Short mmCIF file of C-alpha atoms in Angstrom, two decimals:
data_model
loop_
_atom_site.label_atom_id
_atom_site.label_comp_id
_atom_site.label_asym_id
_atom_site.label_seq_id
_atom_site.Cartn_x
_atom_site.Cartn_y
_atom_site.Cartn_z
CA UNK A 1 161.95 26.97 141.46
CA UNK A 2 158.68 27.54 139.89
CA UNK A 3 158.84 29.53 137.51
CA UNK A 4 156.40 31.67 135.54
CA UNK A 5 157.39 33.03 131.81
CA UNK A 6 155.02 36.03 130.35
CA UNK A 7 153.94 35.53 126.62
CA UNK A 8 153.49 33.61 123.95
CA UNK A 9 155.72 33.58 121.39
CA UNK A 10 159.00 31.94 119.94
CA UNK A 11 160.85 33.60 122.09
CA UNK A 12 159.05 32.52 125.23
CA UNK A 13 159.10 28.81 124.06
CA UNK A 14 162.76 28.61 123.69
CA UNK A 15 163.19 30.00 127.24
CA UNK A 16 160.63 27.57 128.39
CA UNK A 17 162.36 24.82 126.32
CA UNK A 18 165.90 25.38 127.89
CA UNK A 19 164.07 25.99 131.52
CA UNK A 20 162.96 22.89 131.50
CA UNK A 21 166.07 21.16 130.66
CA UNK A 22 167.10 22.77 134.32
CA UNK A 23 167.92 21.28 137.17
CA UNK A 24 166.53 24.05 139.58
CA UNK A 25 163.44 24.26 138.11
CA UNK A 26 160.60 22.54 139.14
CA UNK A 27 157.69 23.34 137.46
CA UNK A 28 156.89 25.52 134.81
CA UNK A 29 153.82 28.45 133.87
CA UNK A 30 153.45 30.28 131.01
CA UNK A 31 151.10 33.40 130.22
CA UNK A 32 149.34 32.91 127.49
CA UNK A 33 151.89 30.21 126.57
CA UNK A 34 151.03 28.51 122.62
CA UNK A 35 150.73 25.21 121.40
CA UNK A 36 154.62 24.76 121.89
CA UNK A 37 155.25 25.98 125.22
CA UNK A 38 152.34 23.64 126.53
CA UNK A 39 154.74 20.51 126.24
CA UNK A 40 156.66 22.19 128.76
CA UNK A 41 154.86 24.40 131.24
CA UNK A 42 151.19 24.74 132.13
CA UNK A 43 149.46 27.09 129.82
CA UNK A 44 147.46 29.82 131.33
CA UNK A 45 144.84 32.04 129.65
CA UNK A 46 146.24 35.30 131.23
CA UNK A 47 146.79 38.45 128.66
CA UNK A 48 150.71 39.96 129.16
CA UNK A 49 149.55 43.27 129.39
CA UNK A 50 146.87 41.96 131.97
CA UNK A 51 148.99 43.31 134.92
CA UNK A 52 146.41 42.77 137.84
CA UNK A 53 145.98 39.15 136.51
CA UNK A 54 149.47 38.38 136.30
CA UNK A 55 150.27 39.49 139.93
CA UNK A 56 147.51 37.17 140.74
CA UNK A 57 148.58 34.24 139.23
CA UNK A 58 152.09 34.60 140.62
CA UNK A 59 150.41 34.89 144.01
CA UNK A 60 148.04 31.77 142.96
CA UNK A 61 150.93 29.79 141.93
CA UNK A 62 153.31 30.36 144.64
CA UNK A 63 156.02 31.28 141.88
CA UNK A 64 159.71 31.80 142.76
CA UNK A 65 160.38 34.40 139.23
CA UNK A 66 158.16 36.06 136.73
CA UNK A 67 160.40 36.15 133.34
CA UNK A 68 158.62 38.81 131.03
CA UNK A 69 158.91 38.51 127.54
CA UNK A 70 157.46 40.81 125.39
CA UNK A 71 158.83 44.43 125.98
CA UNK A 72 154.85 45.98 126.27
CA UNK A 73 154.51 44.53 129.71
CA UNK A 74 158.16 46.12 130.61
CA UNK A 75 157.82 49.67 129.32
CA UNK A 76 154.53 49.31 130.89
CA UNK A 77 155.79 48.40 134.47
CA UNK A 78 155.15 44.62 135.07
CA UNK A 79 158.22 44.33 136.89
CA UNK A 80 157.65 47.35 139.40
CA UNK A 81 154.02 45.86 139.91
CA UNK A 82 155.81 42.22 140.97
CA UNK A 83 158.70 43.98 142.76
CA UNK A 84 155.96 46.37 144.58
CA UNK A 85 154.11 42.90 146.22
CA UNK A 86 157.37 41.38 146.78
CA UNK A 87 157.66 38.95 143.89
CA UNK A 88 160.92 38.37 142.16
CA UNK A 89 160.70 39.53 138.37
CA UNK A 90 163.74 39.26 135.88
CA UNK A 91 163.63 42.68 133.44
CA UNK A 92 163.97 46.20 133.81
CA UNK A 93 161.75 48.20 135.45
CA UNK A 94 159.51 51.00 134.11
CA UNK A 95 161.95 53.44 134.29
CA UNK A 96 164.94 50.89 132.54
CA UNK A 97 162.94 50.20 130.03
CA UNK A 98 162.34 53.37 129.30
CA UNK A 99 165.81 52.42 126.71
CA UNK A 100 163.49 50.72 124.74
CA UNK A 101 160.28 52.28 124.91
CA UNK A 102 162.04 55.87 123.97
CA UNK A 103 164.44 55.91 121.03
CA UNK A 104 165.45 59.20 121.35
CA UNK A 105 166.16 58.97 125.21
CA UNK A 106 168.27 56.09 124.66
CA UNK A 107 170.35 58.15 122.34
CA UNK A 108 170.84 60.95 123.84
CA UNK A 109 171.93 58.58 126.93
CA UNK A 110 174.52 57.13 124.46
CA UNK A 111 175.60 60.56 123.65
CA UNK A 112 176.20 61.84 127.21
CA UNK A 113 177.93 58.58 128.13
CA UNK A 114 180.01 58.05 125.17
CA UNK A 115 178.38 54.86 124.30
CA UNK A 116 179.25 54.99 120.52
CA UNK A 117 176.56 55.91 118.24
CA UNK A 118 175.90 57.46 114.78
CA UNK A 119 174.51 61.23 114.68
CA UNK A 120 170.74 61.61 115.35
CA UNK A 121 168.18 64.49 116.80
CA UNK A 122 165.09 63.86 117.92
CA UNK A 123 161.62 66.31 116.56
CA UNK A 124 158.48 66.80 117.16
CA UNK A 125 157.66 69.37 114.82
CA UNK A 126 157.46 68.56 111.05
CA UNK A 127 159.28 71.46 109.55
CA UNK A 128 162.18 71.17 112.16
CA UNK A 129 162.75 67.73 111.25
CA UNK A 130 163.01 68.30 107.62
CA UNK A 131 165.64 71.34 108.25
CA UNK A 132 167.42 68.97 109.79
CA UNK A 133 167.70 66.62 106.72
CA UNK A 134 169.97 69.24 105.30
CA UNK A 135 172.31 68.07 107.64
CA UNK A 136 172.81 64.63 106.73
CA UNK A 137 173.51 62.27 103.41
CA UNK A 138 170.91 60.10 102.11
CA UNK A 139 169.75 57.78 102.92
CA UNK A 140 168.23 58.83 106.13
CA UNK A 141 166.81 56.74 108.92
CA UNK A 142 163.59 57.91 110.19
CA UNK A 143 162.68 55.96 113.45
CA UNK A 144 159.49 56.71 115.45
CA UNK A 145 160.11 57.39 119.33
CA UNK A 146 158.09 54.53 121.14
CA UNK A 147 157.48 50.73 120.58
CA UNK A 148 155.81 49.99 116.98
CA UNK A 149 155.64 46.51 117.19
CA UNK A 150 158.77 46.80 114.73
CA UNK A 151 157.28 48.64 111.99
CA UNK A 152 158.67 52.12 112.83
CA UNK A 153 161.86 52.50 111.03
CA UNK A 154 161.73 53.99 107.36
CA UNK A 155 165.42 54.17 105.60
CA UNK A 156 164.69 57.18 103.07
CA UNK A 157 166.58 56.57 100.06
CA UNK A 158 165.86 60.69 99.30
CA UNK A 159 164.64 63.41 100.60
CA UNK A 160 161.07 63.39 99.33
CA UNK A 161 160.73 59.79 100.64
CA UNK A 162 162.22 61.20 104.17
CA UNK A 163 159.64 63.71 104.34
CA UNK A 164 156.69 61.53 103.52
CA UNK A 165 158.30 59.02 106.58
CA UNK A 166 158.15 62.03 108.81
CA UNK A 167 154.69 63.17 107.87
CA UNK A 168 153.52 59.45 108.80
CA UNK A 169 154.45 59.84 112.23
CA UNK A 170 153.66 63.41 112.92
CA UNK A 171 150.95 64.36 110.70
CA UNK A 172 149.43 61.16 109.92
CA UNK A 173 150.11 59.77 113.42
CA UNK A 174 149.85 56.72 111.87
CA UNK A 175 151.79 55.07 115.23
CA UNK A 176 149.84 57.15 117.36
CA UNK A 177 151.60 58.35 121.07
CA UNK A 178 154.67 56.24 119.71
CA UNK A 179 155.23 58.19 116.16
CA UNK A 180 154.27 61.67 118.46
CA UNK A 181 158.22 62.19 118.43
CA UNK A 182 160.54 61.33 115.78
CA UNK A 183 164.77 60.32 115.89
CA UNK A 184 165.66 61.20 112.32
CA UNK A 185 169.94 59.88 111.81
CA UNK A 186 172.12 59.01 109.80
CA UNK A 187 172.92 55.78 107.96
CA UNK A 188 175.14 53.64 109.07
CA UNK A 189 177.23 51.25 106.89
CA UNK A 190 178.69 48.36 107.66
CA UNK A 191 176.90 44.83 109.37
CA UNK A 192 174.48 44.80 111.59
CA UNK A 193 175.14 42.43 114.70
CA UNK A 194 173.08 41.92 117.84
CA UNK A 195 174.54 41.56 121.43
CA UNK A 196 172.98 40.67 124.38
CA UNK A 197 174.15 40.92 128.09
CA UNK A 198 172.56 39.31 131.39
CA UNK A 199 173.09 41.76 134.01
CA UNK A 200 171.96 42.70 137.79
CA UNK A 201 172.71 46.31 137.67
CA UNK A 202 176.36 46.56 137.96
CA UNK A 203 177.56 43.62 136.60
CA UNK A 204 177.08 42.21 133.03
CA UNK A 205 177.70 38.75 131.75
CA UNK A 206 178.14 38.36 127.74
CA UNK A 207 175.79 36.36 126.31
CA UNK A 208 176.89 35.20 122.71
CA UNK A 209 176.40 37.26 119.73
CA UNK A 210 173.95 36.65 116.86
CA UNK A 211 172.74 37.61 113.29
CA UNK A 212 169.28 38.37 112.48
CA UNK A 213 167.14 38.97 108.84
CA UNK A 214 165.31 41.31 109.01
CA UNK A 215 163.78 42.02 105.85
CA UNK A 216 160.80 39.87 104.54
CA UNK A 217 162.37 38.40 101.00
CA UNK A 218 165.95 36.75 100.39
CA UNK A 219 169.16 39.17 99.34
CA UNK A 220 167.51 41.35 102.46
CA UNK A 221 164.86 42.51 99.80
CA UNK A 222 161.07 43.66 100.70
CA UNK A 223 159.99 45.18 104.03
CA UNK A 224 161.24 45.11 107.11
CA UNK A 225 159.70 42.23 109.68
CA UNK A 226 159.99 41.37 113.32
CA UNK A 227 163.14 38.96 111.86
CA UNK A 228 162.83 36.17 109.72
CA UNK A 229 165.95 34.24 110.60
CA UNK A 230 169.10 34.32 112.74
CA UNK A 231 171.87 32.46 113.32
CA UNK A 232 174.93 32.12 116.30
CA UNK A 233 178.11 32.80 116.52
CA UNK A 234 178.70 35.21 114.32
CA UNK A 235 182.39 34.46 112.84
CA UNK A 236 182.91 37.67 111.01
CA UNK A 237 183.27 39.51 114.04
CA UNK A 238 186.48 38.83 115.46
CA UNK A 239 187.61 38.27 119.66
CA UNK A 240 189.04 42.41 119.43
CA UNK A 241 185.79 43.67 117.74
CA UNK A 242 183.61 41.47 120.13
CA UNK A 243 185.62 42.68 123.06
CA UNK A 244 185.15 46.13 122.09
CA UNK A 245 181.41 45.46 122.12
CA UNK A 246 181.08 44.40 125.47
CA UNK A 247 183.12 46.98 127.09
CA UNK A 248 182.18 49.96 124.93
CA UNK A 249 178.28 48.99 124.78
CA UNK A 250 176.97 46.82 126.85
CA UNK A 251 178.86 47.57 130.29
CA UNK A 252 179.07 51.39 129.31
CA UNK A 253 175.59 51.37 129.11
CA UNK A 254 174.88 49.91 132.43
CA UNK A 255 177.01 51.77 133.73
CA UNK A 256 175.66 55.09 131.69
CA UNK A 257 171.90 54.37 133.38
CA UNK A 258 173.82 53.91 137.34
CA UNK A 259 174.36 57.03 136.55
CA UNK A 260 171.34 58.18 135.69
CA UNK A 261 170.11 56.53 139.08
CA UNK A 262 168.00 54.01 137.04
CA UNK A 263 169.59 49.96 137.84
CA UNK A 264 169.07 48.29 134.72
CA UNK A 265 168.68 44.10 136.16
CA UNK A 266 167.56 41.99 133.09
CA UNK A 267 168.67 41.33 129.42
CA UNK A 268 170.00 44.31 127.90
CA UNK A 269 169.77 43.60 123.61
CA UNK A 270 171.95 46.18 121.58
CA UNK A 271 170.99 45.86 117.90
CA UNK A 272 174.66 47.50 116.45
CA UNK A 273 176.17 48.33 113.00
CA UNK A 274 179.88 47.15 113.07
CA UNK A 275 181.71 49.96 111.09
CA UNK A 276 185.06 50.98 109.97
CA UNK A 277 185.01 52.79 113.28
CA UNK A 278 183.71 50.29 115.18
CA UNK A 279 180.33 49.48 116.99
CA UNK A 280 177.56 52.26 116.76
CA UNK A 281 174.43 51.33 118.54
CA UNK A 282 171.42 51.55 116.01
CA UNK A 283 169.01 50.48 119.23
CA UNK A 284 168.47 48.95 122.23
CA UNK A 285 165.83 46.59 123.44
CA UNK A 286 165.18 45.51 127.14
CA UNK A 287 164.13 41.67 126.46
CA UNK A 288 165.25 38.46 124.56
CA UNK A 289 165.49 39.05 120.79
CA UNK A 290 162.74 37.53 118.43
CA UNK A 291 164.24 35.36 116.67
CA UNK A 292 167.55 35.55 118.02
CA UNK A 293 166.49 33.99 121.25
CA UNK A 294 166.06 30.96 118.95
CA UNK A 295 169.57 30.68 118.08
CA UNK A 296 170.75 31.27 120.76
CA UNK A 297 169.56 29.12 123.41
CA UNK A 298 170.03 26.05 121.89
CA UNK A 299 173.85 26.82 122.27
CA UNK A 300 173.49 27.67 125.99
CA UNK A 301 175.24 24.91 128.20
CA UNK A 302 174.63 26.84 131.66
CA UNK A 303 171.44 26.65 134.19
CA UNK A 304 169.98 29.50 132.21
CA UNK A 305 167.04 29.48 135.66
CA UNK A 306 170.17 29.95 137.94
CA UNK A 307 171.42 32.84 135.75
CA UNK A 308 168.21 34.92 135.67
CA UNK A 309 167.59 34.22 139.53
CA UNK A 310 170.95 36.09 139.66
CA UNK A 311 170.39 38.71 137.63
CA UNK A 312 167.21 39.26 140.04
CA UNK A 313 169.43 39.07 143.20
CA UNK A 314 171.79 40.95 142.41
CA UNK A 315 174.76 38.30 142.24
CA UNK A 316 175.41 37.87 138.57
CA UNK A 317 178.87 38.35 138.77
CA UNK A 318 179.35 34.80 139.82
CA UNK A 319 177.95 33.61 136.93
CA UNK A 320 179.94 32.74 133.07
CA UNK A 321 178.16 31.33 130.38
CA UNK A 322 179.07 28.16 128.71
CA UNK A 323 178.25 27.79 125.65
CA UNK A 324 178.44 24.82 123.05
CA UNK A 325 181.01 25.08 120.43
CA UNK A 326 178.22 24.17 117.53
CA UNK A 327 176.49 26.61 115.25
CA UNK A 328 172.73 27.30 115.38
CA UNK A 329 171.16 28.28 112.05
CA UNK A 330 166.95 29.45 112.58
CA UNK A 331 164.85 30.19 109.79
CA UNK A 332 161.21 31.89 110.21
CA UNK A 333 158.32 29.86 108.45
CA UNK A 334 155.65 33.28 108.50
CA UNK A 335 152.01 32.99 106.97
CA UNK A 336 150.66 34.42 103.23
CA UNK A 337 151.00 37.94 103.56
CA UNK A 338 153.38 38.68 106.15
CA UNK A 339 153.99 41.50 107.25
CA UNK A 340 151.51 42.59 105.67
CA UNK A 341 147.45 41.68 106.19
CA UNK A 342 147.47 37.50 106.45
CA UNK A 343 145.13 34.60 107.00
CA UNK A 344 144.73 32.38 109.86
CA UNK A 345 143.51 29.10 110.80
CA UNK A 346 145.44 26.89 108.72
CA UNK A 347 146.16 23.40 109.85
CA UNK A 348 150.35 22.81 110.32
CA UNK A 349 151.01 19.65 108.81
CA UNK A 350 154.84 18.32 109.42
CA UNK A 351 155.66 19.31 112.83
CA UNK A 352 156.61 15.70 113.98
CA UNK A 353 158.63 14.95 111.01
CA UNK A 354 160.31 17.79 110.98
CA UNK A 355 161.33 18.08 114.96
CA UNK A 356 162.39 14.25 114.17
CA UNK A 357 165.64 15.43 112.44
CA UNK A 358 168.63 15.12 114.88
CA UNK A 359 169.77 18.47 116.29
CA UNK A 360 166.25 20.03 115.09
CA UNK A 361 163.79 22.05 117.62
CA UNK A 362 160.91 23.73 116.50
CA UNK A 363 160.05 26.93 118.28
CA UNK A 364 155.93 27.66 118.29
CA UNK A 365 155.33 31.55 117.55
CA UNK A 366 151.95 32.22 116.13
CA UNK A 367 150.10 28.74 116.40
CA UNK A 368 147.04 27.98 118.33
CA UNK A 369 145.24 24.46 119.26
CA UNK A 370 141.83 23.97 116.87
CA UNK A 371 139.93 20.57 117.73
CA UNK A 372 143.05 18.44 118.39
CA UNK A 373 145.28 20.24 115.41
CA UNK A 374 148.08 23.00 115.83
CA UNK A 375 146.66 25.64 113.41
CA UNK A 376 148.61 29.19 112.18
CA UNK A 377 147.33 31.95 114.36
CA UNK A 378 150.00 34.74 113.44
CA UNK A 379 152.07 36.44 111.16
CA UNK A 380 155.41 34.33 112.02
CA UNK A 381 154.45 31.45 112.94
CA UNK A 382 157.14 28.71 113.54
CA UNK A 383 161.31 29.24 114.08
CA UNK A 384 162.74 26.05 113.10
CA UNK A 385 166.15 25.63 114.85
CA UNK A 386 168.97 23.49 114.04
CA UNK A 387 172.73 22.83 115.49
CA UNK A 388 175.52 21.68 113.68
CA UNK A 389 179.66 21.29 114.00
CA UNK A 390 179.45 23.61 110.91
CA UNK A 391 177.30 26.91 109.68
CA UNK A 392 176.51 24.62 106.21
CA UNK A 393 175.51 21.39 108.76
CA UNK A 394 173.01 23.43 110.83
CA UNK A 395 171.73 25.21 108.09
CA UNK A 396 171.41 22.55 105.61
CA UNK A 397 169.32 20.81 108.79
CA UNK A 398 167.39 23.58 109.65
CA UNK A 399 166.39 23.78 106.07
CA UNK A 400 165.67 20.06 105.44
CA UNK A 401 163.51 20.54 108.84
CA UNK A 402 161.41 23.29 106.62
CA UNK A 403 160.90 21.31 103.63
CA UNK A 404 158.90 18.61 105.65
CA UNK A 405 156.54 21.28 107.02
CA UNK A 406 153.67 22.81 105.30
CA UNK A 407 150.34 24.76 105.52
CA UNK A 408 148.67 26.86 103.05
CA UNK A 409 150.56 30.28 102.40
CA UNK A 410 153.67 29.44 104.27
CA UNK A 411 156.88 31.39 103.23
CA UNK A 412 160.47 32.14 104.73
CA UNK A 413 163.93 33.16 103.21
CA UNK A 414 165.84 30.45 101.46
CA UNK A 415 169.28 32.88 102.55
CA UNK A 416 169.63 32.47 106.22
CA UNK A 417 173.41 32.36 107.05
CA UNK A 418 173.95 31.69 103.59
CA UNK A 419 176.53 34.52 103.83
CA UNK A 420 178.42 32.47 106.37
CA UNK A 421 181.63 30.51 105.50
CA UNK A 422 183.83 28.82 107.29
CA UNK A 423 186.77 31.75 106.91
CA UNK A 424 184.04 34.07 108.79
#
């Protein structure tokens, strides 16, 4: 197959990196592709969110499947585009992604289907919204509606914070179209898990589940980020719990949007809270997690191009995936700043020392090519991956791996799977 992967991130070089370890794969393209990715595919200067010119190159380039990414192109309707000039895409179209691109219609899908989730309402009118805080315990969750690059989700420790969150999104608009409707719930406690199935429709195939960091500083202090670390399996959740997260998510909710009359065919991500009661879905997404992805596929034993052709077919019932019994610990190396405003341009020094460590891969995010040089071009920059037999073995790797690479600014959390023993 020839296959064609949309973006440019870490992400999108660890599906690249495993694609090419693939038997049915042939040759490999990647739009924009980075620094990373270029080992592995042929890098072409095409914008995701460039829909004409990615139909174009997929015509170019002869391509077999388009595997998008980012979730822009997808809420956006790169995959109907593809499907529309008969080119095989793997993700949800338009309308599937819609799980993603609206918060509150992805709830109120989990509360007509029974898909277990905590209690939320969805506003668009400021003084509705705050009546409704009367309703709920602090803290509250205040999420806006659409995609905000992951900067739309406010936990209000009290009520005066929770009405300054709303007034961001609907006075302020400071998220524009995507804050123009606010979910407003209520907190969850417990541990947050994510769990991600492959599926064609009808059928869904458990992928593995993993553990991402969120926030910016270690002890999950500071803002919140796009994630800063992640690590797979996660041993605190036990074979009943992760049983009851298949079945009462991840199927239920492809079966929930069959119902709807929307097939879902793609990676379905449900980012969950693991209570007392059990799973509650906090959100979905309609791609590969960022940075799960990273610690993830390194674990993946199967033909991971057979799997998404599948998922495209419809056939993905035939399909389990094998997975290697070792642990994969991944820690985020972001730039000065991040997530706030940052600096670019600095040289990486360390790459080749550090991807010379047995069992290490290092995942290009935000890095560019300056004059022979891999430079930092974004806010997370690098995911440095590392198996072991053990959590402590691929973590102490995946940190030695960080210690040999530097460039001006660089910081990541010194905690990733830290909380991870070998009781679970």
């Amino acid at each position: 197959m020839r296959i064609l992967v949309i973006g440019g991130g870490g992400r999108e070089h660890a599906l690249v990196w495993r694609l090419a370890q693939n038997p049915t794969v042939d040759r490999l393209f990647a739009a924009p592709g980075n620094p990373g990715i270029a080992v592995d595919a042929t890098c072409v200067p095409v914008d995701p969110d460039d829909t004409r010119g990615i139909v174009d190159l997929v015509r170019r380039e002869s391509i077999d499947l388009t595997v998008v990414g980012p979730e822009t192109p997808l809420v956006k309707g790169l995959v109907d585009e593809l499907d529309a000039e008969g080119h095989r895409a793997f993700g949800p179209t338009r309308d599937a992604a819609r799980i993603e691109g609206s918060k509150a219609w992805a709830k109120e899908l989990c509360h007509k289907y029974g898909v277990p989730a905590g209690r939320s309402r969805s506003f668009t009118d400021l003084d509705t919204a705050i009546a409704y805080l009367n309703e709920l315990e602090p803290p509250y969750v205040i999420k806006a509606d659409g995609l905000a690059a992951g900067k739309g989700v406010v936990i209000a420790d009290d009520r005066s914070d929770a009405i300054a969150a709303l007034r961001v999104c609907l006075i302020d608009r400071a998220f524009g179209e995507a804050g123009a409707v606010v979910l407003v719930e209520e907190h969850l406690t417990g541990r947050e898990v994510s769990a991600f199935g492959l599926t064609d429709g009808r059928e869904v195939v458990p992928l593995v589940l993993a553990q991402d960091f969120k926030r910016a500083g270690d002890g999950d202090m500071g803002p919140n980020t796009g994630g800063m670390g992640a690590y797979s399996p996660v041993p605190w959740v036990d074979e009943g719990m992760e049983r009851r997260i298949w079945d009462e998510v991840l199927v239920r909710t492809v079966r929930a949007m069959e119902s709807e009359g929307v097939r879902y065919a793609g990676l379905l991500y449900a980012g969950l809270m693991v209570t007392e009661d059990g799973p509650k879905v906090l959100e979905f997404n309609c791609r590969f997690g960022d940075p799960e992805t990273q610690a993830i596929v390194p674990r993946l034993r199967s033909d991971l191009g057979e799997m998404l052709l599948a998922s495209v077919e419809g056939n993905i019932g035939n399909y389990k995936a094998l997975w290697a019994s070792d642990v994969c610990v991944t820690v985020v190396l972001a730039s000065g700043g991040y997530p706030g405003p940052y600096e670019t341009g600095f040289v990486i020094d360390g790459l080749d020392e550090a991807g010379a460590i047995d069992d290490v891969v290092i995942f290009h995010a935000g890095t560019a090519e300056r004059r022979g040089r891999v430079v930092t071009a974004g806010g997370r920059v690098l995911a440095v991956s590392a198996l072991g037999a053990t959590a402590e073995e691929a973590r102490d790797r995946a940190y030695q791996a960080c210690s040999r690479i530097s460039f001006p600014g660089m910081h990541f959390r010194r905690d990733i799977a830290a909380d991870v023993t070998e009781a679970g």
